[in-house]
mmCIF file of C-alpha atoms in Angstrom:
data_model
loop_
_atom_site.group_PDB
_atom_site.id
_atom_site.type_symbol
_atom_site.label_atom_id
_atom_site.label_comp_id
_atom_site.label_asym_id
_atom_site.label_seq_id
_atom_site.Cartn_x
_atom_site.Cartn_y
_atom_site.Cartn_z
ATOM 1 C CA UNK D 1 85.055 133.382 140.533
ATOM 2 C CA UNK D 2 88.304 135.450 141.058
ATOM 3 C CA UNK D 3 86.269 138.457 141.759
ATOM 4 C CA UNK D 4 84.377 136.651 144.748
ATOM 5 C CA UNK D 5 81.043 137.595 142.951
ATOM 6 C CA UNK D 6 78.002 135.412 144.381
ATOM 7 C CA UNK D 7 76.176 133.576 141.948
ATOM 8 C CA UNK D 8 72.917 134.512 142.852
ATOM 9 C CA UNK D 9 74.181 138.081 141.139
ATOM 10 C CA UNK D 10 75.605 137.191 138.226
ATOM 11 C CA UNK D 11 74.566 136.885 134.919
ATOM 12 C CA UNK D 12 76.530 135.104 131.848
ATOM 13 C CA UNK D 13 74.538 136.557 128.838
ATOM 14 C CA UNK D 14 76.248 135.372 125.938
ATOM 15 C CA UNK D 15 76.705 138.167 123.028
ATOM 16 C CA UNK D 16 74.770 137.837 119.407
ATOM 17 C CA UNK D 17 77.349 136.482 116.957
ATOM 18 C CA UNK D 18 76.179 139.038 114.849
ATOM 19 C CA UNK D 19 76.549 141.917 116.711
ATOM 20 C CA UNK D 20 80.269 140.887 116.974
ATOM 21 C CA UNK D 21 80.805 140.049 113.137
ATOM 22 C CA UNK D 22 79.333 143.820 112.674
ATOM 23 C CA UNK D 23 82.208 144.935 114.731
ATOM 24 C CA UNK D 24 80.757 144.984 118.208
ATOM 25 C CA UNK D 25 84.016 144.127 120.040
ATOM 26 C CA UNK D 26 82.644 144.649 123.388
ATOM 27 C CA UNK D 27 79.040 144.463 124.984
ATOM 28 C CA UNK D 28 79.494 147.999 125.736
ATOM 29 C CA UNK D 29 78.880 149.046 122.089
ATOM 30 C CA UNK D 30 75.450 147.197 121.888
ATOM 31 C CA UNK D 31 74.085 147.706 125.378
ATOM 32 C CA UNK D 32 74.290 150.079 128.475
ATOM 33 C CA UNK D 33 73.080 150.135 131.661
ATOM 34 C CA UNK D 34 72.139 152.317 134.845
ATOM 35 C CA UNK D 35 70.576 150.715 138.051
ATOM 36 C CA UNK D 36 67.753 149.268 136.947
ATOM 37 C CA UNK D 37 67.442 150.694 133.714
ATOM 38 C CA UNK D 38 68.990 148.451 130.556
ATOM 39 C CA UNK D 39 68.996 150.179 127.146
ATOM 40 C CA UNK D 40 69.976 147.562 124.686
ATOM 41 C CA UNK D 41 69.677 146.977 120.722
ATOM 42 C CA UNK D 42 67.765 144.052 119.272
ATOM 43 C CA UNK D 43 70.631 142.308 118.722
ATOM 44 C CA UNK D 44 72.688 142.509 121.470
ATOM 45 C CA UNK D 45 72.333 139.021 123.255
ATOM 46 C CA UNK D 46 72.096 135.615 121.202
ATOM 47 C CA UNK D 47 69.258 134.095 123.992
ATOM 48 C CA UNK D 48 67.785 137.691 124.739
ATOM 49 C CA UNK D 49 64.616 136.091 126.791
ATOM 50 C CA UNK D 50 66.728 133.810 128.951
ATOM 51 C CA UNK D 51 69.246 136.988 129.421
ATOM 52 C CA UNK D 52 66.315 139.508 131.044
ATOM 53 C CA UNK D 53 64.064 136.896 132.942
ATOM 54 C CA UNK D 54 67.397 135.721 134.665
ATOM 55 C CA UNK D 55 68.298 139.612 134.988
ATOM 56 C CA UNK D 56 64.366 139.820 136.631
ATOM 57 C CA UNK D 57 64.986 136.854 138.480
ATOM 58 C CA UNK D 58 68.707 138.132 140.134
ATOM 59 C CA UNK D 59 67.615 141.712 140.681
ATOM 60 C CA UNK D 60 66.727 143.433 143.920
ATOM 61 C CA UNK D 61 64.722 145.862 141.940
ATOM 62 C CA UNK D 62 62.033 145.594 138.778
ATOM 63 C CA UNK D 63 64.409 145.334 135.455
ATOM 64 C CA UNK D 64 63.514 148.601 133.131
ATOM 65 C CA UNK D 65 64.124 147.253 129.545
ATOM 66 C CA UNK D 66 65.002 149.656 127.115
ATOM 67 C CA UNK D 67 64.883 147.153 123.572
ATOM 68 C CA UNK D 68 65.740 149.314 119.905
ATOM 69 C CA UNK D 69 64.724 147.298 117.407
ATOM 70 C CA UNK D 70 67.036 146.311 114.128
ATOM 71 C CA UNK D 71 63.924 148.425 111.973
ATOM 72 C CA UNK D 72 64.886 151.732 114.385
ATOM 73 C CA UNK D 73 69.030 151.284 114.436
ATOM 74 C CA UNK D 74 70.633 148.981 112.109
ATOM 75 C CA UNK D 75 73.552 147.274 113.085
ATOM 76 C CA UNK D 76 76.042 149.672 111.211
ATOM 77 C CA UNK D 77 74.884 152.585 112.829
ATOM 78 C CA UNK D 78 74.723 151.113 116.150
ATOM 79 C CA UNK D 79 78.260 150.687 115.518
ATOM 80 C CA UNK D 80 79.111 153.613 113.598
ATOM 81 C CA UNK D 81 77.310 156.182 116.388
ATOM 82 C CA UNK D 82 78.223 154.120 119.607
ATOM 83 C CA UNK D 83 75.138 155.203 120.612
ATOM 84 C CA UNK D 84 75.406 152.477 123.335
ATOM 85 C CA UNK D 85 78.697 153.284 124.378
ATOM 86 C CA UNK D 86 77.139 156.571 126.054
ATOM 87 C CA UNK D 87 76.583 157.264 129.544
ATOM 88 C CA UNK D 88 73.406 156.905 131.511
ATOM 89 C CA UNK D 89 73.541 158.935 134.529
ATOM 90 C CA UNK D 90 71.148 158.846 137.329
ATOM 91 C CA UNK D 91 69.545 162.679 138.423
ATOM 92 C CA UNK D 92 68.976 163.635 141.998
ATOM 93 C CA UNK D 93 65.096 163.287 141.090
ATOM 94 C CA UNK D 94 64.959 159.579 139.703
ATOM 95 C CA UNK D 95 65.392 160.490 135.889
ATOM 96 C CA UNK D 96 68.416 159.632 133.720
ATOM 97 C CA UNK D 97 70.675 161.498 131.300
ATOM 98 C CA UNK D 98 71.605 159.875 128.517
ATOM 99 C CA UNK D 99 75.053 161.786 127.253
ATOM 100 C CA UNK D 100 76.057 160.913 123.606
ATOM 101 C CA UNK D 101 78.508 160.786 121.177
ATOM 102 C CA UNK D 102 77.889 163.606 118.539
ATOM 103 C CA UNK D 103 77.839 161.372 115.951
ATOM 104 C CA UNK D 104 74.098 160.075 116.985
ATOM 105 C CA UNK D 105 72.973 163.448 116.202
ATOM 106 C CA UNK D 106 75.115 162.745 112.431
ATOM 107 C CA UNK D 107 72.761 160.021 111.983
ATOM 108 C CA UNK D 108 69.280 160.452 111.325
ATOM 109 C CA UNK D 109 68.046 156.908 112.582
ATOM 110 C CA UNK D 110 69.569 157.021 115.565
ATOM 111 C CA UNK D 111 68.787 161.094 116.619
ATOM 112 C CA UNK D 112 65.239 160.265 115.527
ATOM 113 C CA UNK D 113 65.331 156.852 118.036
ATOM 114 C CA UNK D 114 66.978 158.711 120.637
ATOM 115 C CA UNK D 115 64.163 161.727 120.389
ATOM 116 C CA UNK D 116 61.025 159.876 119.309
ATOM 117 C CA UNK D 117 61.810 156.476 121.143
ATOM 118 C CA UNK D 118 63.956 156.657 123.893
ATOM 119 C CA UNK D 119 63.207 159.970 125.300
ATOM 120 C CA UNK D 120 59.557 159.812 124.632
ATOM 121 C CA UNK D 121 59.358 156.050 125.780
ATOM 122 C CA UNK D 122 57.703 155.040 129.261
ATOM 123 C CA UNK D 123 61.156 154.597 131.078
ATOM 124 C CA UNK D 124 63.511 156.893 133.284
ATOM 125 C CA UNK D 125 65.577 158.813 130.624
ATOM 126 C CA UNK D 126 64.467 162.074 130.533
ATOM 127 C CA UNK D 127 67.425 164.294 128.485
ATOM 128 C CA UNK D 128 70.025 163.450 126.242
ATOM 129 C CA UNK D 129 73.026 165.674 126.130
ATOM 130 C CA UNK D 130 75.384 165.729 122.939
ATOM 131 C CA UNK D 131 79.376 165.705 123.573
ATOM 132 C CA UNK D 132 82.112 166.173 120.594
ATOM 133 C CA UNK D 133 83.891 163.677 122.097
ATOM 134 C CA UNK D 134 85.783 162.983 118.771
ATOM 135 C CA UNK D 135 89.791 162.473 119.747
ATOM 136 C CA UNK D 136 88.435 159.656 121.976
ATOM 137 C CA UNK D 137 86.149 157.880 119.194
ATOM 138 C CA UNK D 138 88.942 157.988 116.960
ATOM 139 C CA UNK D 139 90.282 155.275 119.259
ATOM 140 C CA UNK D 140 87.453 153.769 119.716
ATOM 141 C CA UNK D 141 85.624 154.927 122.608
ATOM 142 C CA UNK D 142 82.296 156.652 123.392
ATOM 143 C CA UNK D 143 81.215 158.572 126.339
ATOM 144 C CA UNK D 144 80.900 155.477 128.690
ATOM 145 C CA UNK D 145 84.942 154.493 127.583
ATOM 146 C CA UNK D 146 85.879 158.080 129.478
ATOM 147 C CA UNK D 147 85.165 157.564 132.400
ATOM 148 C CA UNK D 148 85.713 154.669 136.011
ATOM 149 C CA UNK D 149 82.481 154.382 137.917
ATOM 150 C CA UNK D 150 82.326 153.086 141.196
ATOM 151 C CA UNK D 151 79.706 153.603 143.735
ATOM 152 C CA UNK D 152 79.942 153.871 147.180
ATOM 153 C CA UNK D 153 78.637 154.883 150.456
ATOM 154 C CA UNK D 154 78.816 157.642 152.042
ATOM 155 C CA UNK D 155 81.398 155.104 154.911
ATOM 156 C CA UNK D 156 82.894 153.688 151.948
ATOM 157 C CA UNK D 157 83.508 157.499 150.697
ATOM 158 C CA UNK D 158 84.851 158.348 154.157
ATOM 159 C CA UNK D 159 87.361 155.749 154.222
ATOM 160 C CA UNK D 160 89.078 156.760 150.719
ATOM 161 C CA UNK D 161 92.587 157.765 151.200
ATOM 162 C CA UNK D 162 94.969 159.906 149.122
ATOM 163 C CA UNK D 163 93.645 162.648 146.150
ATOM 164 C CA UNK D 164 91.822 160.330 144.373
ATOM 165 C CA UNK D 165 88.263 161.878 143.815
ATOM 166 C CA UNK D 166 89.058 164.916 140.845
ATOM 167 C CA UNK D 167 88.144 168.641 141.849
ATOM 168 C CA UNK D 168 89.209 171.344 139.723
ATOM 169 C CA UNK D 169 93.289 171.537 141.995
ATOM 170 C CA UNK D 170 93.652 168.088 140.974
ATOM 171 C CA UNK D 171 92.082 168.426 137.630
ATOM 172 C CA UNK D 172 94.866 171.190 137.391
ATOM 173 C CA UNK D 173 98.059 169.068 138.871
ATOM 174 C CA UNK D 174 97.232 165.901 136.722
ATOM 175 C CA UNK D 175 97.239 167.718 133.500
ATOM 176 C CA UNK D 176 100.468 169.737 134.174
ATOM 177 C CA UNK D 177 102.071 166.035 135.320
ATOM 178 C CA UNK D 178 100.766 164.599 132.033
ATOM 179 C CA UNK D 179 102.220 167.353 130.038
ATOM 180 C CA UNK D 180 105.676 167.259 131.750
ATOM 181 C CA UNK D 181 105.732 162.858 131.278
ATOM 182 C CA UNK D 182 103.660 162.818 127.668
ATOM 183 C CA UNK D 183 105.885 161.727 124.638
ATOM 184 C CA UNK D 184 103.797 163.704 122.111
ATOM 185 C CA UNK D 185 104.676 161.014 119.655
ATOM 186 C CA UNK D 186 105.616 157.393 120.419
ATOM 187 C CA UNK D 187 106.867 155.473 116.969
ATOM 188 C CA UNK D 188 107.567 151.689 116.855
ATOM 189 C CA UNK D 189 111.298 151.681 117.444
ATOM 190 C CA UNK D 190 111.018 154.173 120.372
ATOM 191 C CA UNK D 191 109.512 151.049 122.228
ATOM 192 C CA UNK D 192 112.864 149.262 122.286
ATOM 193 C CA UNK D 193 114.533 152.545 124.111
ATOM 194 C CA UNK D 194 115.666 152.211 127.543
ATOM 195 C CA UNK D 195 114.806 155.989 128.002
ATOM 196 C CA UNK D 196 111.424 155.330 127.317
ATOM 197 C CA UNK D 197 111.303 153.003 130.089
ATOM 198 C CA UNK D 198 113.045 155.649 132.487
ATOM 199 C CA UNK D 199 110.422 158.255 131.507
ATOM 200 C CA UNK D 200 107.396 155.847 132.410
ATOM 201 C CA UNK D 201 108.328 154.666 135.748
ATOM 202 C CA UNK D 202 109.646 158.568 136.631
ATOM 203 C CA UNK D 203 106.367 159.665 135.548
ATOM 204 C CA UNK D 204 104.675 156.835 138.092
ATOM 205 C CA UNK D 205 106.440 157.560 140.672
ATOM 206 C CA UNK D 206 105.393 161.078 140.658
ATOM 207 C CA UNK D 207 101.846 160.197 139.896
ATOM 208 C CA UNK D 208 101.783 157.809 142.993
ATOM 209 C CA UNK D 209 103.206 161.450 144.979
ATOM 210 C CA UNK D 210 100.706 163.544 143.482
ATOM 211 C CA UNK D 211 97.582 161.345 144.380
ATOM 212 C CA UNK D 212 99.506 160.396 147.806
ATOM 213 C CA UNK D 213 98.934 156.652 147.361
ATOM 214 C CA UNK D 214 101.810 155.467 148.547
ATOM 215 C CA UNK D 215 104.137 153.244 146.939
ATOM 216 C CA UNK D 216 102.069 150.778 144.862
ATOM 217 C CA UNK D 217 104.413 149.587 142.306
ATOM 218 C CA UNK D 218 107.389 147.070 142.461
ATOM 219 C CA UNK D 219 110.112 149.283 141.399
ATOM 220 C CA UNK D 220 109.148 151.525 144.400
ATOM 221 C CA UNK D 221 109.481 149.002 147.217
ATOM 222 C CA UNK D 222 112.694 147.699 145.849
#
C-alpha cells in the first residue's frame, strides 16, 4: 500500500516453510525472475498453483514457468549454490542469460540442471555465464544481490539528473572515493567512536558531490 502499487498487479505468494527452515532467508534464493520468464525451485512457494494462475491471471504477457524439481536440486544445494540468486538478463534478440555463481558449476546437480534442464528446456534462456563472485557470497549474496535494476524509458532515461548511470569515468571516481572513505577494518568498539561518525557523513557529502545529486541528507540542509 505505501508503494501505491495497484492491486490488480500484485501478487502475495506466501514462501514454503521449508524452503525457509533450509535457510532460504529471502525469496531471492529460491526463485528469480525476468519479464515474463520465472525460474523457480519446487519448493519455493507453500500454494505454488494459486501463486502462478494468479501470476497468469495479473500479467500483461503469457507467464514462462521455469519449475526445478526437489529430484534435480535438493534444497541444500539450492542453498549452498544460490543458483537462484543469479541474474537473468534479457538479450537484444529475445533470449536470456542466466549469469551464475561459480559455485553451481562446484556442484554437479545443479551444473547438470543448469546444462541439461534449463538451457536445453523449451523457454528463453539461452547461455549461462559463470562469475567467481566469491567475496560477495561470503556475505551472502549471489549475482542478483550485486546489482539495482530499474527499468525505464527512453523519457524516463532523459529526465535522470546527476552521474548516476556508471561508465568507466565514474566507475573510476567512485572507487578512488571509496578507497579514500573505506575503514579497511571496522571492530565492535570502533562503532561507539565519534570519528567514525565524522568519516561517514564526510564521505556522503562527497559522494552526494561526485554524483551531483544535490543535497539529499539532513545534515546537509542544516
Amino acid at each position: 500500500r505505501q508503494h501505491g502499487l495497484s492491486d490488480a498487479q500484485t501478487v502475495f505468494a506466501q514462501q514454503h516453510p521449508e524452503a525457509i527452515d533450509a535457510g532460504v532467508f529471502h525469496n531471492d534464493v529460491i526463485a528469480v525472475g525476468n519479464g515474463p520468464v520465472l525460474l523457480y525451485h519446487e519448493m519455493a512457494f507453500l500454494d505454488e498453483e494459486r501463486t502462478l494462475d494468479e501470476l497468469r491471471a495479473k500479467m500483461s504477457t503469457p507467464l514462462i514457468p521455469v519449475r526445478v524439481p526437489m529430484e534435480a536440486v535438493s534444497m541444500e544445494d539450492a542453498v549452498a549454490s544460490y543458483l537462484f540468486n543469479s541474474q537473468l538478463l534479457s538479450n537484444p534478440d529475445g533470449t536470456m542469460t542466466l549469469v551464475v555463481p561459480s559455485e553451481c558449476q562446484e556442484r554437479e546437480a545443479v551444473w547438470n540442471t543448469i546444462q541439461n534442464f534449463i538451457l536445453a528446456g523449451n523457454n528463453p534462456i539461452g547461455e549461462v555465464i559463470v562469475k567467481d563472485v566469491k567475496q560477495s557470497m561470503r556475505n551472502g549474496g549471489g549475482p542478483a544481490c550485486l546489482r539495482l535494476r530499474v527499468v525505464l524509458t527512453e523519457a524516463e532515461r532523459a529526465a535522470l539528473t546527476g552521474r548516476v548511470l556508471l561508465n568507466d569515468t565514474l566507475y573510476s571516481d567512485l572507487t578512488a572515493w571509496v578507497n579514500r572513505h573505506y575503514r579497511d577494518r571496522l571492530a565492535t568498539d570502533d562503532l561507539a567512536d565519534p570519528q567514525l561518525a565524522t568519516e561517514v557523513l564526510t564521505a556522503l557529502d562527497e559522494l552526494t558531490q561526485l554524483l551531483n545529486i544535490g543535497s539529499v541528507y539532513p545534515f546537509q540542509q542544516g
